[in-house]
PDB file of C-alpha atoms in Angstrom:
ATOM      1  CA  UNK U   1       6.955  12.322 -33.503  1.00 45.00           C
ATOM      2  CA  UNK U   2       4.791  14.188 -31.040  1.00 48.00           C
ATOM      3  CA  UNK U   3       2.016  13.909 -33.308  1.00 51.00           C
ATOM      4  CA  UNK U   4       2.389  10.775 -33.932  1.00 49.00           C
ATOM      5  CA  UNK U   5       2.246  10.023 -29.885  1.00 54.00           C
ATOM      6  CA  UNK U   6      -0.823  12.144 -29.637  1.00 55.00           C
ATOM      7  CA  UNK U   7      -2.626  10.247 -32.521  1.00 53.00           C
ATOM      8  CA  UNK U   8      -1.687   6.969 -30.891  1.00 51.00           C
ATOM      9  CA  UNK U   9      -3.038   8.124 -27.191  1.00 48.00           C
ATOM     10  CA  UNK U  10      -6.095   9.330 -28.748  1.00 48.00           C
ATOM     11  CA  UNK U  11      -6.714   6.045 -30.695  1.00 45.00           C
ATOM     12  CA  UNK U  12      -5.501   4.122 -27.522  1.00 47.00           C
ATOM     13  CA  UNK U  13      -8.360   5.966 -25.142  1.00 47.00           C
ATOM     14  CA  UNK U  14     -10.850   5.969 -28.287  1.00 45.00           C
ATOM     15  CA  UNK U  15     -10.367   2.070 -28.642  1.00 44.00           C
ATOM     16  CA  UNK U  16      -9.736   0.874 -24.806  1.00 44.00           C
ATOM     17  CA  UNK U  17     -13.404   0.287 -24.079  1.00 43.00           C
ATOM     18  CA  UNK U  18     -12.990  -2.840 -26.757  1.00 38.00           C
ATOM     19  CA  UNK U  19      -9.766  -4.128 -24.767  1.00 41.00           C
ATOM     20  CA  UNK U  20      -9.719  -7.310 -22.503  1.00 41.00           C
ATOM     21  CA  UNK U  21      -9.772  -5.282 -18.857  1.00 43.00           C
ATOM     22  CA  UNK U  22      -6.689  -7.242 -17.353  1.00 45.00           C
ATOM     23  CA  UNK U  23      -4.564  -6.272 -19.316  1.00 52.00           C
ATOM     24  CA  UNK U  24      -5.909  -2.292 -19.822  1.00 73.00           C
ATOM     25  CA  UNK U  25      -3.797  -0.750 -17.624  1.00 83.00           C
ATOM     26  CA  UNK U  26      -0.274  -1.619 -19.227  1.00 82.00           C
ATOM     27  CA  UNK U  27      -2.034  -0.697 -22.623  1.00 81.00           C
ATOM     28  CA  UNK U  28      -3.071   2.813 -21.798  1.00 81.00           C
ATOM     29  CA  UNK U  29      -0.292   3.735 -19.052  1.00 86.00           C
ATOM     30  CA  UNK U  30       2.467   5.965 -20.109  1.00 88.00           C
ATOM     31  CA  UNK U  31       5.242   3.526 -19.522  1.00 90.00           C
ATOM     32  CA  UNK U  32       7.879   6.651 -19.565  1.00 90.00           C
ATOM     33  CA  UNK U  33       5.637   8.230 -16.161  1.00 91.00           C
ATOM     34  CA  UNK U  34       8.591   7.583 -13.708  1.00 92.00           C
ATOM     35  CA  UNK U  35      10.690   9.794 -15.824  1.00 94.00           C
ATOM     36  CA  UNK U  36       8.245  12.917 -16.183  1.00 95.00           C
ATOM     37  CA  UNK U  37       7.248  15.513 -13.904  1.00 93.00           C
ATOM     38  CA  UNK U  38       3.307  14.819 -12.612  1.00 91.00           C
ATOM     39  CA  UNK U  39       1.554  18.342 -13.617  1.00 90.00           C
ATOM     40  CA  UNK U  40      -1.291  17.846 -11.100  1.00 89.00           C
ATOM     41  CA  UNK U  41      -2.784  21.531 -12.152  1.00 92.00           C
ATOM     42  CA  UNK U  42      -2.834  20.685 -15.635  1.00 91.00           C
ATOM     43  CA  UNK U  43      -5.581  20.028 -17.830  1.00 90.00           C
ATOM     44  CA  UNK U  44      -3.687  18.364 -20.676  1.00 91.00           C
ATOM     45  CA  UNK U  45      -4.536  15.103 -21.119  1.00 89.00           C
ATOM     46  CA  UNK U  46      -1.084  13.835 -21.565  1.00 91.00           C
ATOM     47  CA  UNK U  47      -0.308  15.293 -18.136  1.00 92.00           C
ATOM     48  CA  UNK U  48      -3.412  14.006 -16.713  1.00 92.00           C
ATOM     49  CA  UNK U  49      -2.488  10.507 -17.958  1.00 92.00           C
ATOM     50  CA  UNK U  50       1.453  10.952 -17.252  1.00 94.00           C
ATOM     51  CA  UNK U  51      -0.031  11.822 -13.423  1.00 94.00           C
ATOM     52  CA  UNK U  52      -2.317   8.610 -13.358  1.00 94.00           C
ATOM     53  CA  UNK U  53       0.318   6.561 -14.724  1.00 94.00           C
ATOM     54  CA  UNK U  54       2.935   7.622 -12.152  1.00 96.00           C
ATOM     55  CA  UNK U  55       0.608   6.362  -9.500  1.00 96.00           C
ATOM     56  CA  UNK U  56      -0.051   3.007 -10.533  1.00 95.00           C
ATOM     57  CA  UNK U  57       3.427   1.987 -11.925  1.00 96.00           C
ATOM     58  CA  UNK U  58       4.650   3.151  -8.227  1.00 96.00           C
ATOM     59  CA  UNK U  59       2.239   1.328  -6.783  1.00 97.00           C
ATOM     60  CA  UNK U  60       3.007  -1.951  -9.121  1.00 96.00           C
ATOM     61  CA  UNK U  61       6.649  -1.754  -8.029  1.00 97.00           C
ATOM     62  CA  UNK U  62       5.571  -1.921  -4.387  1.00 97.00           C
ATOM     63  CA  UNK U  63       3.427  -4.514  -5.428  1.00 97.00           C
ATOM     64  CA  UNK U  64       6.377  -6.798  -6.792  1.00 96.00           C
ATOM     65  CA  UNK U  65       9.117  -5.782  -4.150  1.00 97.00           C
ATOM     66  CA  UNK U  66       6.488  -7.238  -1.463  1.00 96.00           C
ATOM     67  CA  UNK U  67       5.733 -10.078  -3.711  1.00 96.00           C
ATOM     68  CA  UNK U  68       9.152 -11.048  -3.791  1.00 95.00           C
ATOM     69  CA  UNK U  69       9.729 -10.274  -0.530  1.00 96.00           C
ATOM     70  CA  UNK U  70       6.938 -12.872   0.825  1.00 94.00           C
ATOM     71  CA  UNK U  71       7.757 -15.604  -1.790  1.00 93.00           C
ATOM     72  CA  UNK U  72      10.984 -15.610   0.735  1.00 93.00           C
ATOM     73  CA  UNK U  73       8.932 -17.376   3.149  1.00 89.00           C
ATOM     74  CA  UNK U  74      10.746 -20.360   5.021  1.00 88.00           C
ATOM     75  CA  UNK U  75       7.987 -22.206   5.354  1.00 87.00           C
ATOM     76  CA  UNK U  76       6.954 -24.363   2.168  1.00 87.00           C
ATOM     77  CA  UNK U  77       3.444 -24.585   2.801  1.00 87.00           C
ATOM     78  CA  UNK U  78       2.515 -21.329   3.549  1.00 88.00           C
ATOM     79  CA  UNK U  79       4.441 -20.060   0.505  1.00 90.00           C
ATOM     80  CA  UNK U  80       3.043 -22.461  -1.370  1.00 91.00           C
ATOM     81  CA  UNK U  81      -0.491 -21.249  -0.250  1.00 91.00           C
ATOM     82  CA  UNK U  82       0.990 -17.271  -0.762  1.00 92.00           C
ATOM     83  CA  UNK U  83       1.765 -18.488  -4.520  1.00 93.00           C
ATOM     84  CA  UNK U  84      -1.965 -20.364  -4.947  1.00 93.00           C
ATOM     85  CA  UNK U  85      -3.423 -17.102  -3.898  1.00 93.00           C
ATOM     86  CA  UNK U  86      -1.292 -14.635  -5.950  1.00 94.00           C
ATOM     87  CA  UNK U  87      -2.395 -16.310  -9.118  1.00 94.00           C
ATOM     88  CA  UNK U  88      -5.613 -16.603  -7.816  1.00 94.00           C
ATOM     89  CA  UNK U  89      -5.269 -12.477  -7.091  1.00 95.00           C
ATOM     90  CA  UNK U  90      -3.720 -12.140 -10.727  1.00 93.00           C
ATOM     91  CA  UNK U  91      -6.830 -14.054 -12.663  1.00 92.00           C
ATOM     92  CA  UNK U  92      -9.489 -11.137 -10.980  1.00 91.00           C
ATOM     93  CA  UNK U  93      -7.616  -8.237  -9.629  1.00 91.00           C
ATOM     94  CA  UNK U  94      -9.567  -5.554 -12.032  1.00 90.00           C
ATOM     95  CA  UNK U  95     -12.521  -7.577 -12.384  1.00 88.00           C
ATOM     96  CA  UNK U  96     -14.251  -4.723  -9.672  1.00 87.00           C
ATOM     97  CA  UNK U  97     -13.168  -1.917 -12.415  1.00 87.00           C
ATOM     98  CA  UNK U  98     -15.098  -1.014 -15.560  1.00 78.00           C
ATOM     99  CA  UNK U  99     -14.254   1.529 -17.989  1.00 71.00           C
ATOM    100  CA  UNK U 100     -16.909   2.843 -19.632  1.00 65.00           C
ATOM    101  CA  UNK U 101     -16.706   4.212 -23.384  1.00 63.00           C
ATOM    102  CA  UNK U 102     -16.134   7.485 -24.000  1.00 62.00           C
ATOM    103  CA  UNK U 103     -19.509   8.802 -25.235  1.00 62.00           C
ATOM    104  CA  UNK U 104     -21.233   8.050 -21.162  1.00 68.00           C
ATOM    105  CA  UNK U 105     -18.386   9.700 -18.867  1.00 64.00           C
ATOM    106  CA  UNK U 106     -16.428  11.506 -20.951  1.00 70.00           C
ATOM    107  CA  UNK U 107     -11.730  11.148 -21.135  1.00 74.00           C
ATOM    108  CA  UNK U 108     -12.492  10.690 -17.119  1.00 80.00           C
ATOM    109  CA  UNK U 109     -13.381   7.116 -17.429  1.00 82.00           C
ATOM    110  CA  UNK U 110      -9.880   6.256 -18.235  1.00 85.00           C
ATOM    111  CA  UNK U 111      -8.756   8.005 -15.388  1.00 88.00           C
ATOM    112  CA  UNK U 112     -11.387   6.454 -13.260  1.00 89.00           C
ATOM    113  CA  UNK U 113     -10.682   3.058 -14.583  1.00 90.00           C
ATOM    114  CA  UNK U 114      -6.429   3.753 -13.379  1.00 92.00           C
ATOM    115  CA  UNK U 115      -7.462   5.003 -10.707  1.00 94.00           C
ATOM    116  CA  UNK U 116      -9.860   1.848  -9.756  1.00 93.00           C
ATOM    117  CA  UNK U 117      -6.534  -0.240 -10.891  1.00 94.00           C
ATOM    118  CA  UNK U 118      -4.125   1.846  -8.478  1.00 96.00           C
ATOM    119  CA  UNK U 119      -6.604   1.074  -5.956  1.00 97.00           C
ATOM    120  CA  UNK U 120      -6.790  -2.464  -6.490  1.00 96.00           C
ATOM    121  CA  UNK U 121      -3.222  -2.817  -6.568  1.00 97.00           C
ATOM    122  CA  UNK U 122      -2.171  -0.751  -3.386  1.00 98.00           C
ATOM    123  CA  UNK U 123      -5.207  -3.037  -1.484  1.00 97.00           C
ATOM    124  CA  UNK U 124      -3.112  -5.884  -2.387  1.00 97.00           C
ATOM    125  CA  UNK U 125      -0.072  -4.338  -1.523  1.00 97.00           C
ATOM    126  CA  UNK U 126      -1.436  -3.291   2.213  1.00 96.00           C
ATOM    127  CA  UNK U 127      -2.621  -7.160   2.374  1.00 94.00           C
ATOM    128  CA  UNK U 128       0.901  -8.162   1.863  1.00 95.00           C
ATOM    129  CA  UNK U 129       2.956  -6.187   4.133  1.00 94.00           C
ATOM    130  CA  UNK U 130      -0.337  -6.966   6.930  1.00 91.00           C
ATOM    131  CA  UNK U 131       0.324 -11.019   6.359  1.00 88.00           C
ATOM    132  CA  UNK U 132       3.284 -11.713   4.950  1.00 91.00           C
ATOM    133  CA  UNK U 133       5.651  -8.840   4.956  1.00 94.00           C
ATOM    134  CA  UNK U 134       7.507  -7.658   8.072  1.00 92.00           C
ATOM    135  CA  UNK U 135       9.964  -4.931   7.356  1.00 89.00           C
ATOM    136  CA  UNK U 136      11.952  -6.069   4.647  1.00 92.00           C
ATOM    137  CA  UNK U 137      11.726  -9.732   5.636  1.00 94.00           C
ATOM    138  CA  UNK U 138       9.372 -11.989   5.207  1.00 93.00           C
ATOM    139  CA  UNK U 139       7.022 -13.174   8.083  1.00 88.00           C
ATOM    140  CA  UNK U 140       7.813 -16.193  10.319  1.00 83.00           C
ATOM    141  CA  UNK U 141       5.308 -17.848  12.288  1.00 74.00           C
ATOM    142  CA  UNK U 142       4.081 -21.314  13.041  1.00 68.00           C
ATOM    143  CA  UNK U 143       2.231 -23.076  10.186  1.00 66.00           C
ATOM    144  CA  UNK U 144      -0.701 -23.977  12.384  1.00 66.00           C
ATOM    145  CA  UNK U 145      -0.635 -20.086  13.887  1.00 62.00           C
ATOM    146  CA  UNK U 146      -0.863 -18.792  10.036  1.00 69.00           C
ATOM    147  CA  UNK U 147      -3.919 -20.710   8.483  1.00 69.00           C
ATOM    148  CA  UNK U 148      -6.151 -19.607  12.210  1.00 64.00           C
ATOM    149  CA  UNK U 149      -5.077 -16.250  11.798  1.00 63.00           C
ATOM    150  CA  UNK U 150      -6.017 -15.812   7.908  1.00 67.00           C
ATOM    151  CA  UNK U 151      -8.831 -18.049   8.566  1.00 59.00           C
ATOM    152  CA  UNK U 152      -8.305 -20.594   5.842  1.00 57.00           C
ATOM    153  CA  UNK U 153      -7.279 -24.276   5.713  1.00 48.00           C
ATOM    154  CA  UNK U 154      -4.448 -25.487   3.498  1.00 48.00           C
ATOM    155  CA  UNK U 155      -5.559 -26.885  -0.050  1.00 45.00           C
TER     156      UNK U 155
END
C-alpha cells in the first residue's frame, strides 16, 4: 500500500505541471495532513509535502469559517456585494502562482506553487476578518459607510 502511495505522489508531482492550476492544490495536497505530525527537519518528500499541506488546509479552514462568518451579514446589499466578490475571488485566486515542471526548479516547485496558494489564501483570509469579520460576528455598519470605506460602488 505504501508503495502504491509513493508511486501515485510521484506520478501526481511528475504530471501536475499538465493540471488546470485552480484546482492543483486539492490534487497534490495530502488530504490526511491534519492527522500527521509536520517533520519540518526532514528531507523526505512525503514529509515535506505532509508539512506544506498542513499549512494550506489550515489556512482553507480559516478561509471558510470567515466566509461563513461574513455571509452572516444583516445587510442584503453588502452581502450580496461580499458574495459577487467571493466568486469573483474564486474564478482567479491562483492565477498569480505558476508551477513550473520539474526539469527547471527541481520537487521545490510544488512546494513553491503551495506555498504561493497558502499565501493567496491567508491574503484573503486577512481581507476578511479587516472588512467583514469582527470577532466571531460579522461586521455591521451603514450601507453608505461600507461602499466609501472599500472604495467601490454597488453593482
Amino acid at each position: 500500500m505504501i508503495a502504491l502511495n509513493n508511486r501515485a505522489l510521484f506520478i501526481t508531482i511528475c504530471l501536475a505541471p499538465t493540471f488546470t492550476l485552480g484546482d492543483l492544490p486539492e490534487t497534490v495536497i495530502d488530504k490526511d495532513a491534519l492527522n500527521k505530525p509536520c517533520n519540518v527537519n526532514s528531507i523526505v518528500q512525503e514529509d515535506i509535502l505532509v508539512c506544506f499541506s498542513k499549512s494550506y488546509l489550515l489556512a482553507q479552514k480559516e478561509l471558510n469559517n470567515n466566509y461563513s462568518i461574513a455571509q452572516k451579514q444583516k445587510n442584503v446589499n453588502i452581502r450580496n456585494y461580499l458574495i459577487h466578490q467571493q466568486r469573483q475571488w474564486n474564478k482567479n485566486k491562483f492565477d498569480e502562482c505558476l508551477i513550473l515542471p520539474e526539469k527547471e526548479v527541481g520537487r521545490e516547485g510544488i512546494f513553491e506553487y503551495l506555498q504561493c496558494a497558502t499565501d493567496a489564501i491567508l491574503k484573503r483570509n486577512s481581507y476578511l476578518k479587516e472588512i467583514y469579520v469582527c470577532g466571531n460576528e460579522p461586521c455591521q455598519f451603514e450601507e453608505p459607510y461600507f461602499f466609501q470605506t472599500i472604495g467601490h460602488d454597488k453593482d
